[in-house]
mmCIF file of C-alpha atoms in Angstrom:
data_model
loop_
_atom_site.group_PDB
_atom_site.id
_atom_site.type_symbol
_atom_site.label_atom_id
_atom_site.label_comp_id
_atom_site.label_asym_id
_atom_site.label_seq_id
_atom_site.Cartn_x
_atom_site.Cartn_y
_atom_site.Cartn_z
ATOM 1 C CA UNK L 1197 54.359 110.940 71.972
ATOM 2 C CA UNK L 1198 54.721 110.932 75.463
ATOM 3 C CA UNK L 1199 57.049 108.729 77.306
ATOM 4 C CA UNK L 1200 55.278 106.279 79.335
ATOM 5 C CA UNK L 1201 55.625 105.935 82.951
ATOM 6 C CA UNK L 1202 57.836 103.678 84.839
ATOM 7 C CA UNK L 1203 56.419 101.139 86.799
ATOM 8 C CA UNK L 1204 56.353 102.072 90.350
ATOM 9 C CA UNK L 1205 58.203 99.504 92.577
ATOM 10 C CA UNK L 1206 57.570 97.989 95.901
ATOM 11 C CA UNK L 1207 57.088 100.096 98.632
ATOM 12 C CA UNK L 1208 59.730 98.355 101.087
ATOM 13 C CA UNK L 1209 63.028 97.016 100.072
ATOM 14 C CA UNK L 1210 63.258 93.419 100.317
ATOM 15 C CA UNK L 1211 64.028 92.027 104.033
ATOM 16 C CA UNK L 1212 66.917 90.031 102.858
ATOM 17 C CA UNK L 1213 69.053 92.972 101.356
ATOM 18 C CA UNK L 1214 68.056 95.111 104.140
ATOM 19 C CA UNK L 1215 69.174 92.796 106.781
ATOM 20 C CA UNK L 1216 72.532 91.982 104.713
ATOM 21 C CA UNK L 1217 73.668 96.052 104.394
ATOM 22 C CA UNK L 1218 72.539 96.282 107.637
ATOM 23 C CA UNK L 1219 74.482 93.928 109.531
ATOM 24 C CA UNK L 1220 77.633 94.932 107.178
ATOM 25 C CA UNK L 1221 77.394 98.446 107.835
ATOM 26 C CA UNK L 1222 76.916 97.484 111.711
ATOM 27 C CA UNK L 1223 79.545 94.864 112.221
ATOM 28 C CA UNK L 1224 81.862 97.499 110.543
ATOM 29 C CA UNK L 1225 81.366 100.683 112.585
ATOM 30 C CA UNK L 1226 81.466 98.137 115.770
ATOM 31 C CA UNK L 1227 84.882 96.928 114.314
ATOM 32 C CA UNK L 1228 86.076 100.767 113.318
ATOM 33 C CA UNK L 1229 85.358 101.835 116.703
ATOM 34 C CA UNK L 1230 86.531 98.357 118.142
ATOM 35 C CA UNK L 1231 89.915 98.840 116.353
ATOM 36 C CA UNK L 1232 90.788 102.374 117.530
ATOM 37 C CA UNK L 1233 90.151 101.284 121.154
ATOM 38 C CA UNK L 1234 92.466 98.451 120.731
ATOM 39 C CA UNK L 1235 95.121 101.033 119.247
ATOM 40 C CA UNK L 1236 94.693 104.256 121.721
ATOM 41 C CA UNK L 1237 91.570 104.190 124.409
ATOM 42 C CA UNK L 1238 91.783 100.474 126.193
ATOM 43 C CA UNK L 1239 88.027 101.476 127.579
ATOM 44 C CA UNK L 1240 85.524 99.489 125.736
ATOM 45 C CA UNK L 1241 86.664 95.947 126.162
ATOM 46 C CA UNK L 1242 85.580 94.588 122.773
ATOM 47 C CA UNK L 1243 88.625 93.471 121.351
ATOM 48 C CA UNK L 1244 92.248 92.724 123.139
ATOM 49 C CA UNK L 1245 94.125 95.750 123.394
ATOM 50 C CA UNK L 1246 97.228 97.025 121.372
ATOM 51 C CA UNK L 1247 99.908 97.287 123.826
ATOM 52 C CA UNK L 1248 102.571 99.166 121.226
ATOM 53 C CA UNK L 1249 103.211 102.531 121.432
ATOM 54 C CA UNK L 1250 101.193 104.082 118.232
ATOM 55 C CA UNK L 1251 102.449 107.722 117.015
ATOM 56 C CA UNK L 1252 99.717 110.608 116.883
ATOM 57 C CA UNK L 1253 99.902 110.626 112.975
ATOM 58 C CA UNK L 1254 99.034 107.183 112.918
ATOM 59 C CA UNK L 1255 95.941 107.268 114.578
ATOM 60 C CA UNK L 1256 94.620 110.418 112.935
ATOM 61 C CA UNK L 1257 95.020 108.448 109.611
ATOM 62 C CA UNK L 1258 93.422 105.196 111.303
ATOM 63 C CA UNK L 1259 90.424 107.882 111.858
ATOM 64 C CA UNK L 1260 90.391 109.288 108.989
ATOM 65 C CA UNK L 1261 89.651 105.678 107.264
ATOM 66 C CA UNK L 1262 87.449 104.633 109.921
ATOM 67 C CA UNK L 1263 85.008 107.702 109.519
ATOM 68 C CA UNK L 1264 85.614 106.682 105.517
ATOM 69 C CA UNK L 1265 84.044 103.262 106.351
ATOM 70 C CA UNK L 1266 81.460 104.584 108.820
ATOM 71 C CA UNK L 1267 80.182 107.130 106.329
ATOM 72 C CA UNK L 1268 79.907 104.387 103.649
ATOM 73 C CA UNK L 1269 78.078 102.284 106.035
ATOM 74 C CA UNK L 1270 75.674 104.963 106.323
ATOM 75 C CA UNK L 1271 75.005 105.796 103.567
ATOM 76 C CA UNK L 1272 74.391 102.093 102.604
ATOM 77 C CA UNK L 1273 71.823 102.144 104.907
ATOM 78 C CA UNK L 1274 70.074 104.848 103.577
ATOM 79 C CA UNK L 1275 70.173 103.564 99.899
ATOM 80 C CA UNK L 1276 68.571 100.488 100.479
ATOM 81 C CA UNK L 1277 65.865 102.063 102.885
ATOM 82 C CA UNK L 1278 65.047 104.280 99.595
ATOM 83 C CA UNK L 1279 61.933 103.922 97.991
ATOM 84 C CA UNK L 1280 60.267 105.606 94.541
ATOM 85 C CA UNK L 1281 61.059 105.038 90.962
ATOM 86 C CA UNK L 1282 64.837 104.557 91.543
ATOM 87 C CA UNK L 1283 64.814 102.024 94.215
ATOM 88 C CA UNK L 1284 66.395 99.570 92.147
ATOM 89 C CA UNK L 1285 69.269 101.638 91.755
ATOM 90 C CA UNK L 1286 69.767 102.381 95.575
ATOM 91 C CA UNK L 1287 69.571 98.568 96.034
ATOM 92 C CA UNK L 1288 72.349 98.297 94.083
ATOM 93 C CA UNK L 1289 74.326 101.020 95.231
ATOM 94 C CA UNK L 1290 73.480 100.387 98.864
ATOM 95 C CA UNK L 1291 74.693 96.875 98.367
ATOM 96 C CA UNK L 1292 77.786 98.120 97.084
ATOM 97 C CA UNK L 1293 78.814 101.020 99.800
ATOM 98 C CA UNK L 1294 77.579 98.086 102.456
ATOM 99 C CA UNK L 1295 80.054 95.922 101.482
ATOM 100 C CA UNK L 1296 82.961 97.869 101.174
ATOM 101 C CA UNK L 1297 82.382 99.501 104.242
ATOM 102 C CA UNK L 1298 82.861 95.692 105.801
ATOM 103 C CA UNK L 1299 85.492 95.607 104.105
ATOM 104 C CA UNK L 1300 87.869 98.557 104.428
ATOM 105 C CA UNK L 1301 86.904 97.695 108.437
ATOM 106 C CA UNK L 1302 89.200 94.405 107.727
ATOM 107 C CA UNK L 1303 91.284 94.988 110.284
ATOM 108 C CA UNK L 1304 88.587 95.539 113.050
ATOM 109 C CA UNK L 1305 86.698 92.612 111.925
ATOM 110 C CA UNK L 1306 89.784 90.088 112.086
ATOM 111 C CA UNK L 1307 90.343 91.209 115.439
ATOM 112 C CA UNK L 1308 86.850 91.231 117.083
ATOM 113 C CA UNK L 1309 85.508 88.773 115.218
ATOM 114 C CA UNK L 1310 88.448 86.148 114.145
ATOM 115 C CA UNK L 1311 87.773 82.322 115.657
ATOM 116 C CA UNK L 1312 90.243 80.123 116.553
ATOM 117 C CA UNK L 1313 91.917 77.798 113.765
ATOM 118 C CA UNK L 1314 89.867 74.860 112.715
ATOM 119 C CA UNK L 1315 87.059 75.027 110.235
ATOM 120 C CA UNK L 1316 85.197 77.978 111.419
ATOM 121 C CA UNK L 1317 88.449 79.973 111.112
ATOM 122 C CA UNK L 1318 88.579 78.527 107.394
ATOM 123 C CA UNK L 1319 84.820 79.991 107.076
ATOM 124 C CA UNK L 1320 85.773 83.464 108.210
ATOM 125 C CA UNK L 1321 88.532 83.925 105.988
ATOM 126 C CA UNK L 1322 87.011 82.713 103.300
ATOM 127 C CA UNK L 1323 83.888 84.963 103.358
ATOM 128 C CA UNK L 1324 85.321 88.041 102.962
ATOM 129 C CA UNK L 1325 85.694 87.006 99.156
ATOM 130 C CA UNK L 1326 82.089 86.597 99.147
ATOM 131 C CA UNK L 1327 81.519 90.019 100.745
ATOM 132 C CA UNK L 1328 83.614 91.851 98.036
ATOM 133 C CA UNK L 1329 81.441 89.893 95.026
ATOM 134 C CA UNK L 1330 78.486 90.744 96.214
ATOM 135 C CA UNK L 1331 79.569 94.386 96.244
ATOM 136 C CA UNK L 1332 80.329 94.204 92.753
ATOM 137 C CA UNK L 1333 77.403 92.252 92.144
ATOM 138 C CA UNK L 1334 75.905 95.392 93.866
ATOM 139 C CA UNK L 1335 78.085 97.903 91.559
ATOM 140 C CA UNK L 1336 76.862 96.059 88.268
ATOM 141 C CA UNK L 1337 73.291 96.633 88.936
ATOM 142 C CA UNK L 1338 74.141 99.864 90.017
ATOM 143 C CA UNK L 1339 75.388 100.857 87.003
ATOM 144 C CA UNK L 1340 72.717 99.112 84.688
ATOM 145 C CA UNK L 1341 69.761 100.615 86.145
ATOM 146 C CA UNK L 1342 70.845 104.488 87.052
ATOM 147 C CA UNK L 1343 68.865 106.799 85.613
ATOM 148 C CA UNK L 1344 66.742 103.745 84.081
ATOM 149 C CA UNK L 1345 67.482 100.518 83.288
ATOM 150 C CA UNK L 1346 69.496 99.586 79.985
ATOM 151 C CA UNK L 1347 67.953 96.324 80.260
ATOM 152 C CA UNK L 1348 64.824 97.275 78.763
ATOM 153 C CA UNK L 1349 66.814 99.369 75.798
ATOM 154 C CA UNK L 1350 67.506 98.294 72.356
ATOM 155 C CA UNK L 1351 71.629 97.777 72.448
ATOM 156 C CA UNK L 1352 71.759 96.913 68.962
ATOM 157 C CA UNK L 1353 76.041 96.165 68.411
ATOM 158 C CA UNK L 1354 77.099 99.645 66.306
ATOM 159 C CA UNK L 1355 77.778 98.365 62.798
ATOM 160 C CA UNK L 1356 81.558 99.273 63.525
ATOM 161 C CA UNK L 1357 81.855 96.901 65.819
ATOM 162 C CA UNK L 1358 85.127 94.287 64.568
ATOM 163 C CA UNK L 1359 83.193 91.186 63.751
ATOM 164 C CA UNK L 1360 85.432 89.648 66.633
ATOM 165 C CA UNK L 1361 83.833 91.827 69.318
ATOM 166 C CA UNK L 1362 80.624 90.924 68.905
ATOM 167 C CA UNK L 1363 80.381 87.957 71.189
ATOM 168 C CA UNK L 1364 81.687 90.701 74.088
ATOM 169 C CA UNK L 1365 79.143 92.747 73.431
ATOM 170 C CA UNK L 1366 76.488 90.336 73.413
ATOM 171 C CA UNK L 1367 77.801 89.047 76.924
ATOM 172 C CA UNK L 1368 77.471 93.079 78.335
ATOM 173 C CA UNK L 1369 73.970 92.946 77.205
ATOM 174 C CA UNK L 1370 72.845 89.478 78.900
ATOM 175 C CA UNK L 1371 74.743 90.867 82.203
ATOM 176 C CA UNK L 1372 72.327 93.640 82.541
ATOM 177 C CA UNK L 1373 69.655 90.699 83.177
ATOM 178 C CA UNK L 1374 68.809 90.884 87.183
ATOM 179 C CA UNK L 1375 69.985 87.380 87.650
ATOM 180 C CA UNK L 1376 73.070 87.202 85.282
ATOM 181 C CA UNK L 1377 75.460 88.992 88.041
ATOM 182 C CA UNK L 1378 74.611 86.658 90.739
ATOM 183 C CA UNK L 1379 75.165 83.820 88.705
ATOM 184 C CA UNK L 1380 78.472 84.559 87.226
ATOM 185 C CA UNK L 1381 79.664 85.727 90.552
ATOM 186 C CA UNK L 1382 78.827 82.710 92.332
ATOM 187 C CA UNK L 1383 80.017 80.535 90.256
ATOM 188 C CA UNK L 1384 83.515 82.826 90.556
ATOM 189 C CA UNK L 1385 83.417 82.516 93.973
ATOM 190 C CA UNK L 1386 83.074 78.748 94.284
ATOM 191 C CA UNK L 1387 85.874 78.055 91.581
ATOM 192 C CA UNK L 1388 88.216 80.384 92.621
ATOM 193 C CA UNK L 1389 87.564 78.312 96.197
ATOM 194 C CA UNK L 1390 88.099 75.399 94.850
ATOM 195 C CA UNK L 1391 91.344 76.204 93.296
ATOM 196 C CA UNK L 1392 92.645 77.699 95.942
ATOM 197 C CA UNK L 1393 91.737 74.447 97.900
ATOM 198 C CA UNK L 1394 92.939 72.698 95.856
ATOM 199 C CA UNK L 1395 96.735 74.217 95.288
ATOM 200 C CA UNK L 1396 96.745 73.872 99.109
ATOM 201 C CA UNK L 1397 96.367 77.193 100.140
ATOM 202 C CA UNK L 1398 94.265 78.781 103.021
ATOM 203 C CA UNK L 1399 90.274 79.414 101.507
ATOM 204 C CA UNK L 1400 91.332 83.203 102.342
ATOM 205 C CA UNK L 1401 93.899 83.161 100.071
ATOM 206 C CA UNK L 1402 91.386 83.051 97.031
ATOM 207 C CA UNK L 1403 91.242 86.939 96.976
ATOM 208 C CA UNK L 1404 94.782 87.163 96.362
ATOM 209 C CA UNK L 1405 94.434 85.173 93.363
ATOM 210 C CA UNK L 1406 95.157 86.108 89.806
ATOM 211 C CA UNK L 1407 92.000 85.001 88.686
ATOM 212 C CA UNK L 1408 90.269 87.052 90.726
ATOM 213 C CA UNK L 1409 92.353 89.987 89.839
ATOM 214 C CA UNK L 1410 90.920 89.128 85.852
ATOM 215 C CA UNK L 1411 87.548 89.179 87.720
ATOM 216 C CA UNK L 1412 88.024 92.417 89.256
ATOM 217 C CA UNK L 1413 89.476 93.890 85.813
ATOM 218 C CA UNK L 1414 86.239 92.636 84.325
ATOM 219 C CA UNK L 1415 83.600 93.634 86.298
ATOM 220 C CA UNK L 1416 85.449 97.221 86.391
ATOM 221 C CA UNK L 1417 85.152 97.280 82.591
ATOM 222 C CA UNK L 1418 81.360 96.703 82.176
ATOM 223 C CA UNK L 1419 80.967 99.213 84.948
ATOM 224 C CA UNK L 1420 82.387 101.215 82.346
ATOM 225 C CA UNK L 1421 80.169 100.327 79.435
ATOM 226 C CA UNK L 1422 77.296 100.756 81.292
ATOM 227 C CA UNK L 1423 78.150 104.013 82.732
ATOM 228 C CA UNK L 1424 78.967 105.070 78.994
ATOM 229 C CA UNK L 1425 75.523 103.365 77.635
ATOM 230 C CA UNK L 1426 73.442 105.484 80.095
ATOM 231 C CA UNK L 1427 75.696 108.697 79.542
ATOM 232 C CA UNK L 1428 74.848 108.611 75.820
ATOM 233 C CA UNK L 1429 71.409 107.661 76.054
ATOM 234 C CA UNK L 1430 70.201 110.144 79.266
ATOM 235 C CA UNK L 1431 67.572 113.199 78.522
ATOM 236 C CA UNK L 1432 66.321 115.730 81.225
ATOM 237 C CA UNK L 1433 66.073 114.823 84.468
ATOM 238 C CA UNK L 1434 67.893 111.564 83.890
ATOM 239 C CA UNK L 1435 70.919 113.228 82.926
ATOM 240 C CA UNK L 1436 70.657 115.510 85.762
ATOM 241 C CA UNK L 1437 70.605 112.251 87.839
ATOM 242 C CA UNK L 1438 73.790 110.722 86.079
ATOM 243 C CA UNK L 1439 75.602 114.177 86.172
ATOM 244 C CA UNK L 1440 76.034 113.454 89.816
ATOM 245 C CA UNK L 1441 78.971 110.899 88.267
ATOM 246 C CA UNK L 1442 80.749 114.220 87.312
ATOM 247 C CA UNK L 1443 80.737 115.468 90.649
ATOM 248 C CA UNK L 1444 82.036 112.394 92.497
ATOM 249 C CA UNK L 1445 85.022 111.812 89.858
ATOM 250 C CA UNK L 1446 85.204 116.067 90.410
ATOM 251 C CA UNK L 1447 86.061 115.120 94.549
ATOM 252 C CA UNK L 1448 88.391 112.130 93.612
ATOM 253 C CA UNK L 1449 90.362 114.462 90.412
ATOM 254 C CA UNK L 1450 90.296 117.269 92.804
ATOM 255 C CA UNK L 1451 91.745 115.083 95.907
ATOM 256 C CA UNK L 1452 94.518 113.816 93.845
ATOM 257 C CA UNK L 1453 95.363 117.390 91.326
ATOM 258 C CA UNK L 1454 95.931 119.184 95.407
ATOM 259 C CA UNK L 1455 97.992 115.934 96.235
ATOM 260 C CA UNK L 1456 100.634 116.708 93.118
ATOM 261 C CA UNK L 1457 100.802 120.285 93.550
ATOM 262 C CA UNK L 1458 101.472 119.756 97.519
ATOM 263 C CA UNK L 1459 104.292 117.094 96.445
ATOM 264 C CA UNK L 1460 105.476 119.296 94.348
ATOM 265 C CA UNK L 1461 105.794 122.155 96.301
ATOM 266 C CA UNK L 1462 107.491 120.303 99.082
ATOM 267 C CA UNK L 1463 109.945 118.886 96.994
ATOM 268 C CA UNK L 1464 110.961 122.316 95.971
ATOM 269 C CA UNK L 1465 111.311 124.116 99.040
ATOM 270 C CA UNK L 1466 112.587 121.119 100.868
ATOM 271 C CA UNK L 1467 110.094 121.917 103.578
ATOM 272 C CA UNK L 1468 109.944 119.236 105.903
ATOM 273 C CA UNK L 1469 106.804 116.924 106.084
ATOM 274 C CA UNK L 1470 104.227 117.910 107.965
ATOM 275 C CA UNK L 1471 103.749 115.867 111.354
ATOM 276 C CA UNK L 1472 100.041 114.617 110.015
ATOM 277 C CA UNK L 1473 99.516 112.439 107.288
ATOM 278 C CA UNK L 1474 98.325 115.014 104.332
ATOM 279 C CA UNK L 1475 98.195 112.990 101.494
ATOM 280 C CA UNK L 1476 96.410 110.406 102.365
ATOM 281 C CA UNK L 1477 93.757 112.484 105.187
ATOM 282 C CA UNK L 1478 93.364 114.847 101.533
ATOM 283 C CA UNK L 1479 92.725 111.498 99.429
ATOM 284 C CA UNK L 1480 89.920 110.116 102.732
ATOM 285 C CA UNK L 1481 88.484 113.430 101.640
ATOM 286 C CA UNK L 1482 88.213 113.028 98.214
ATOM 287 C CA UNK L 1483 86.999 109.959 98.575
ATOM 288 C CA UNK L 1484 83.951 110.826 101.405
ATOM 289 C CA UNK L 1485 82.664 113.266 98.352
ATOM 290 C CA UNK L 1486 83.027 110.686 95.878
ATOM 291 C CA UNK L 1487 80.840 108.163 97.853
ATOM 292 C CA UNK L 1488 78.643 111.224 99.187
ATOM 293 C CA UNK L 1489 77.601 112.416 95.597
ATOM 294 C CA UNK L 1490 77.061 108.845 94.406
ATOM 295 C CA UNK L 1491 74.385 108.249 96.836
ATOM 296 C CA UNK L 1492 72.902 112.165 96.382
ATOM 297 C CA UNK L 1493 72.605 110.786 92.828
ATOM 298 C CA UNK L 1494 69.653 108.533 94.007
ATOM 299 C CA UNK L 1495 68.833 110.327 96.923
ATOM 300 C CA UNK L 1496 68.313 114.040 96.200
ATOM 301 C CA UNK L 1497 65.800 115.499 94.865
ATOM 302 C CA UNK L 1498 66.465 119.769 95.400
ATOM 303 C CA UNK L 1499 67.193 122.382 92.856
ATOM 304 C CA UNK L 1500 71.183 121.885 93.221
ATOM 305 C CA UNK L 1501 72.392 121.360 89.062
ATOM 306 C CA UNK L 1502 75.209 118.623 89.954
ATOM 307 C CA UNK L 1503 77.110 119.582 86.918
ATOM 308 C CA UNK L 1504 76.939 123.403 87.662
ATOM 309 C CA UNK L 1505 78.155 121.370 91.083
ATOM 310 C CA UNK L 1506 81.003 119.310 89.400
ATOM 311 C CA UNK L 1507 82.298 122.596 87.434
ATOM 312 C CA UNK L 1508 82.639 124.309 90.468
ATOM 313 C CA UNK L 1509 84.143 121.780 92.005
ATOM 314 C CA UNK L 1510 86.549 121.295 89.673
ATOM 315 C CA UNK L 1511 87.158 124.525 88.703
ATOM 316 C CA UNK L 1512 88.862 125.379 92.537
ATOM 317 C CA UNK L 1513 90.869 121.952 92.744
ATOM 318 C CA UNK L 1514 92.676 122.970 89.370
ATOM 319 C CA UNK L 1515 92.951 127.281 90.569
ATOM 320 C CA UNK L 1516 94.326 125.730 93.994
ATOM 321 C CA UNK L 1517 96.564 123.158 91.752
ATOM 322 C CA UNK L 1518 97.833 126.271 89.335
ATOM 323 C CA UNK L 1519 98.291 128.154 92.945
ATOM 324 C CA UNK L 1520 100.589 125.569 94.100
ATOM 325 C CA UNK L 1521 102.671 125.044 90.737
ATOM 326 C CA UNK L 1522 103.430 128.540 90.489
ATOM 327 C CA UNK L 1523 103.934 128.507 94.453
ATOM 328 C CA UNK L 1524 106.900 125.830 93.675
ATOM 329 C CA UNK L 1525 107.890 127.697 90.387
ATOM 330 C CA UNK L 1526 108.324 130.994 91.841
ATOM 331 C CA UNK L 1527 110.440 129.055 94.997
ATOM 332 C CA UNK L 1528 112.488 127.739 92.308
ATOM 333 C CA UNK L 1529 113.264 131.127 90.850
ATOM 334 C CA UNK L 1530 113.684 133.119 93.419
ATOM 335 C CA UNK L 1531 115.587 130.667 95.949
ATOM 336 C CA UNK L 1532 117.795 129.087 93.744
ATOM 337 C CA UNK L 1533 119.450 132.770 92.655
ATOM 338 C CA UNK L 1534 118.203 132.151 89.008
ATOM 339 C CA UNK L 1535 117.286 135.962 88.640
ATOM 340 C CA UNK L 1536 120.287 137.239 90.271
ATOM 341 C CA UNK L 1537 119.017 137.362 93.669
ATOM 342 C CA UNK L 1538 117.644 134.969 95.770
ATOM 343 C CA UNK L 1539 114.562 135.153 98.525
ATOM 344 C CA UNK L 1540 113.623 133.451 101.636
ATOM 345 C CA UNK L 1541 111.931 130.360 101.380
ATOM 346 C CA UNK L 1542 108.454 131.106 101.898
ATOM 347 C CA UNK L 1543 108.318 134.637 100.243
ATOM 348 C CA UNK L 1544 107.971 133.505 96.986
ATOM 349 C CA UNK L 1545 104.944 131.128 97.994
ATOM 350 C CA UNK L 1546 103.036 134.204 99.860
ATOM 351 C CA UNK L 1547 103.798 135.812 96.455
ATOM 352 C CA UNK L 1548 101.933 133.016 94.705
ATOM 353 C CA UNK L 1549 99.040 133.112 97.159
ATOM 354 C CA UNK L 1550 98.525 136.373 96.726
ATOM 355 C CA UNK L 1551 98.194 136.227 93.216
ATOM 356 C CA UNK L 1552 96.168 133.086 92.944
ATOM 357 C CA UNK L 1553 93.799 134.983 95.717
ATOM 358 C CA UNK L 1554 93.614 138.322 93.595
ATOM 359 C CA UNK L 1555 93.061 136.319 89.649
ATOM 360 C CA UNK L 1556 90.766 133.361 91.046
ATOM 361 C CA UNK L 1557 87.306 135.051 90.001
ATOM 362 C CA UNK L 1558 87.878 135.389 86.796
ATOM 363 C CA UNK L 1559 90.381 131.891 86.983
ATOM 364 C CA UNK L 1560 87.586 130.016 87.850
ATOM 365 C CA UNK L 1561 84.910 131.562 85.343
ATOM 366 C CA UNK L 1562 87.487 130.832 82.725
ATOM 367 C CA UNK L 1563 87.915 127.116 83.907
ATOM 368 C CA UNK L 1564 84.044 127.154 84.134
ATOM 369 C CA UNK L 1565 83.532 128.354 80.796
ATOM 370 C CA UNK L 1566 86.144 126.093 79.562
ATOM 371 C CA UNK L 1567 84.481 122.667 81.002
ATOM 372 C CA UNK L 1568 80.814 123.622 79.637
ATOM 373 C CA UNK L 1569 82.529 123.066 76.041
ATOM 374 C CA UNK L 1570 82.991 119.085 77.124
ATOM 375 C CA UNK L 1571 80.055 117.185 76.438
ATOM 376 C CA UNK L 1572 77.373 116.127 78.302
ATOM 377 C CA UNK L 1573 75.610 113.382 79.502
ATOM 378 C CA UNK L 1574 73.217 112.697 76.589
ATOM 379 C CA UNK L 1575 75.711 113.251 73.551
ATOM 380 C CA UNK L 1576 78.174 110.408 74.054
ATOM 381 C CA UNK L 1577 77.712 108.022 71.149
ATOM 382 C CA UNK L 1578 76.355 104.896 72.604
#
């Protein structure tokens, strides 16, 4: 029997959530661009300029984050201007990568945008909490309706389930609902004002909470279960569409593998640092894929096989990772006089590169070969 067809959706996403990404994807380029002015140019005027001397490396790292933001921003945009079967999905998505692009421009938006102290200041500070719960808000639907919605699944509790655990599992399944997100996070939001009121405290003080910290933990954990729900249950082209998952965790695990093998390697030879900011420009980079392939997850529609794409991926951070172990192995060797001789510092890492260079064909096919073993989406148990 034939699957039947999902209902189409409406044509236009609604005006409300396009507005809201929008204006947060906006506001924070304006406050990216706003903020480096204030730190190097002093030529657009927006915001009051920085008057301290700021190093090179500094602001190549503040531009590295700000294109981070802007990209998200973006690609918000884009999601939530999608339309077709998964338009849902980019709602939810959109709504996510909308708000925190507002927020990683923090620092742009206090200073463009910050009144003076009396109430309104109070409002300001206090809405940034709101922002971030919306974006998980945004996340949780998100991750209940890509590649279809688990709402309108049977989620029957396994029958190994600990008696105990059933009442969490129940609560997973009602949160898929479209309105059950909303609710629980505004209620959150107005109790963890109120307490925060109440102890005294400044309203923008509620994000620094413990309580939201549990509500942070929590919403990251059904992110989770839904992810793994619609891993174990996705067939054909769904499980193309949730493959893209492999390749943005394939940009982040790749980001940070090249960041311990460059520590590594440093700490070995004692080279000094490098005058730029590596690490974290390598973990900006990582992170532009991850949020790029999450949105290509909705958005594309080519021949590319994402988890063809994530092997690849993959497969060169962990050659280039091997490259660089060896690199600080072989320093270790031959520099420190272990063999009886010692080389210049450097030799020994050309050495390494040139046998990384000369074995990574068949280094890669190996490491290729090796992750088509690992199961797919489709054969978790759900």
């Amino acid at each position: 029997m034939s699957r039947p067809s999902e209902p189409t959706l409406p044509s236009a996403a609604p005006t409300v959530l396009l507005v809201l990404v929008t204006l947060l994807a906006v506001v924070a380029t304006v406050a990216q661009v706003s903020y480096l002015d204030a730190l190097s140019w002093h030529v657009l005027g927006l915001t009051p300029p920085m008057t301290a001397q700021m190093r090179p490396p500094f602001l190549t790292l503040m531009t590295a984050h700000a294109v981070v933001s802007i990209v998200a921003g973006a690609l918000a945009v884009a999601l939530v201007l999608h339309e077709g079967r998964r338009q849902a999905a980019a709602r939810g998505l959109g709504l996510a990568l909308g708000s925190w692009s507002y927020l990683t421009a923090y620092s742009g938006v206090t200073l463009m945008l910050r009144p003076d102290p009396g109430i309104l200041r109070s409002v300001f500070e206090g809405h940034f909490l709101a922002v971030e719960v919306i974006g998980l808000v945004g996340l949780l639907r998100f991750t209940s309706l890509l590649p279809r919605s688990l709402a309108e699944q049977a989620l029957a509790a396994p029958p190994t389930l600990p008696p105990a655990l059933r009442p969490f599992h129940l609560a997973t399944v009602w949160m898929l609902q479209p309105f059950a997100p909303w609710v629980v996070g505004t209620v959150g939001v107005v109790i963890l004002w109120g307490i925060t009121v109440a102890r005294g405290l400044g309203v923008g003080d509620a994000g620094l909470s413990p309580a939201m910290d549990v509500f942070r933990f929590a919403a990251a954990g059904l992110v989770v279960v839904n992810l793994r729900r619609s891993w174990g249950r996705a067939t054909g082209e769904e499980a193309g569409r949730i493959a893209w998952l492999l390749v943005s965790l394939a940009f982040v695990t790749g980001a940070l593998l090249l960041l311990i093998g460059g520590n590594v390697l440093i700490a070995v030879t004692g080279w000094p640092e490098p005058v730029f900011p590596w690490r974290l420009l390598l973990l900006d980079v990582g992170l532009v894929g991850f949020l790029v392939a999450l949105a290509l997850g909705i958005l594309y529609s080519g021949p590319l096989e994402a988890t063809m794409a994530s092997r690849k991926i993959g497969a060169a951070a962990i050659a280039t990772t091997l490259g660089l172990f060896l690199a600080a192995g072989l320093e270790a060797l031959f520099t420190g006089g272990l063999v009886g001789f010692s080389l210049r510092t450097g030799v020994a890492t050309l050495l390494a590169f040139v046998v990384v260079v000369s074995m990574h064909r068949g280094l890669i096919r190996s490491l290729e070969r090796a992750f088509t073993q690992l199961p797919g989406p489709g054969s978790a148990v759900s």
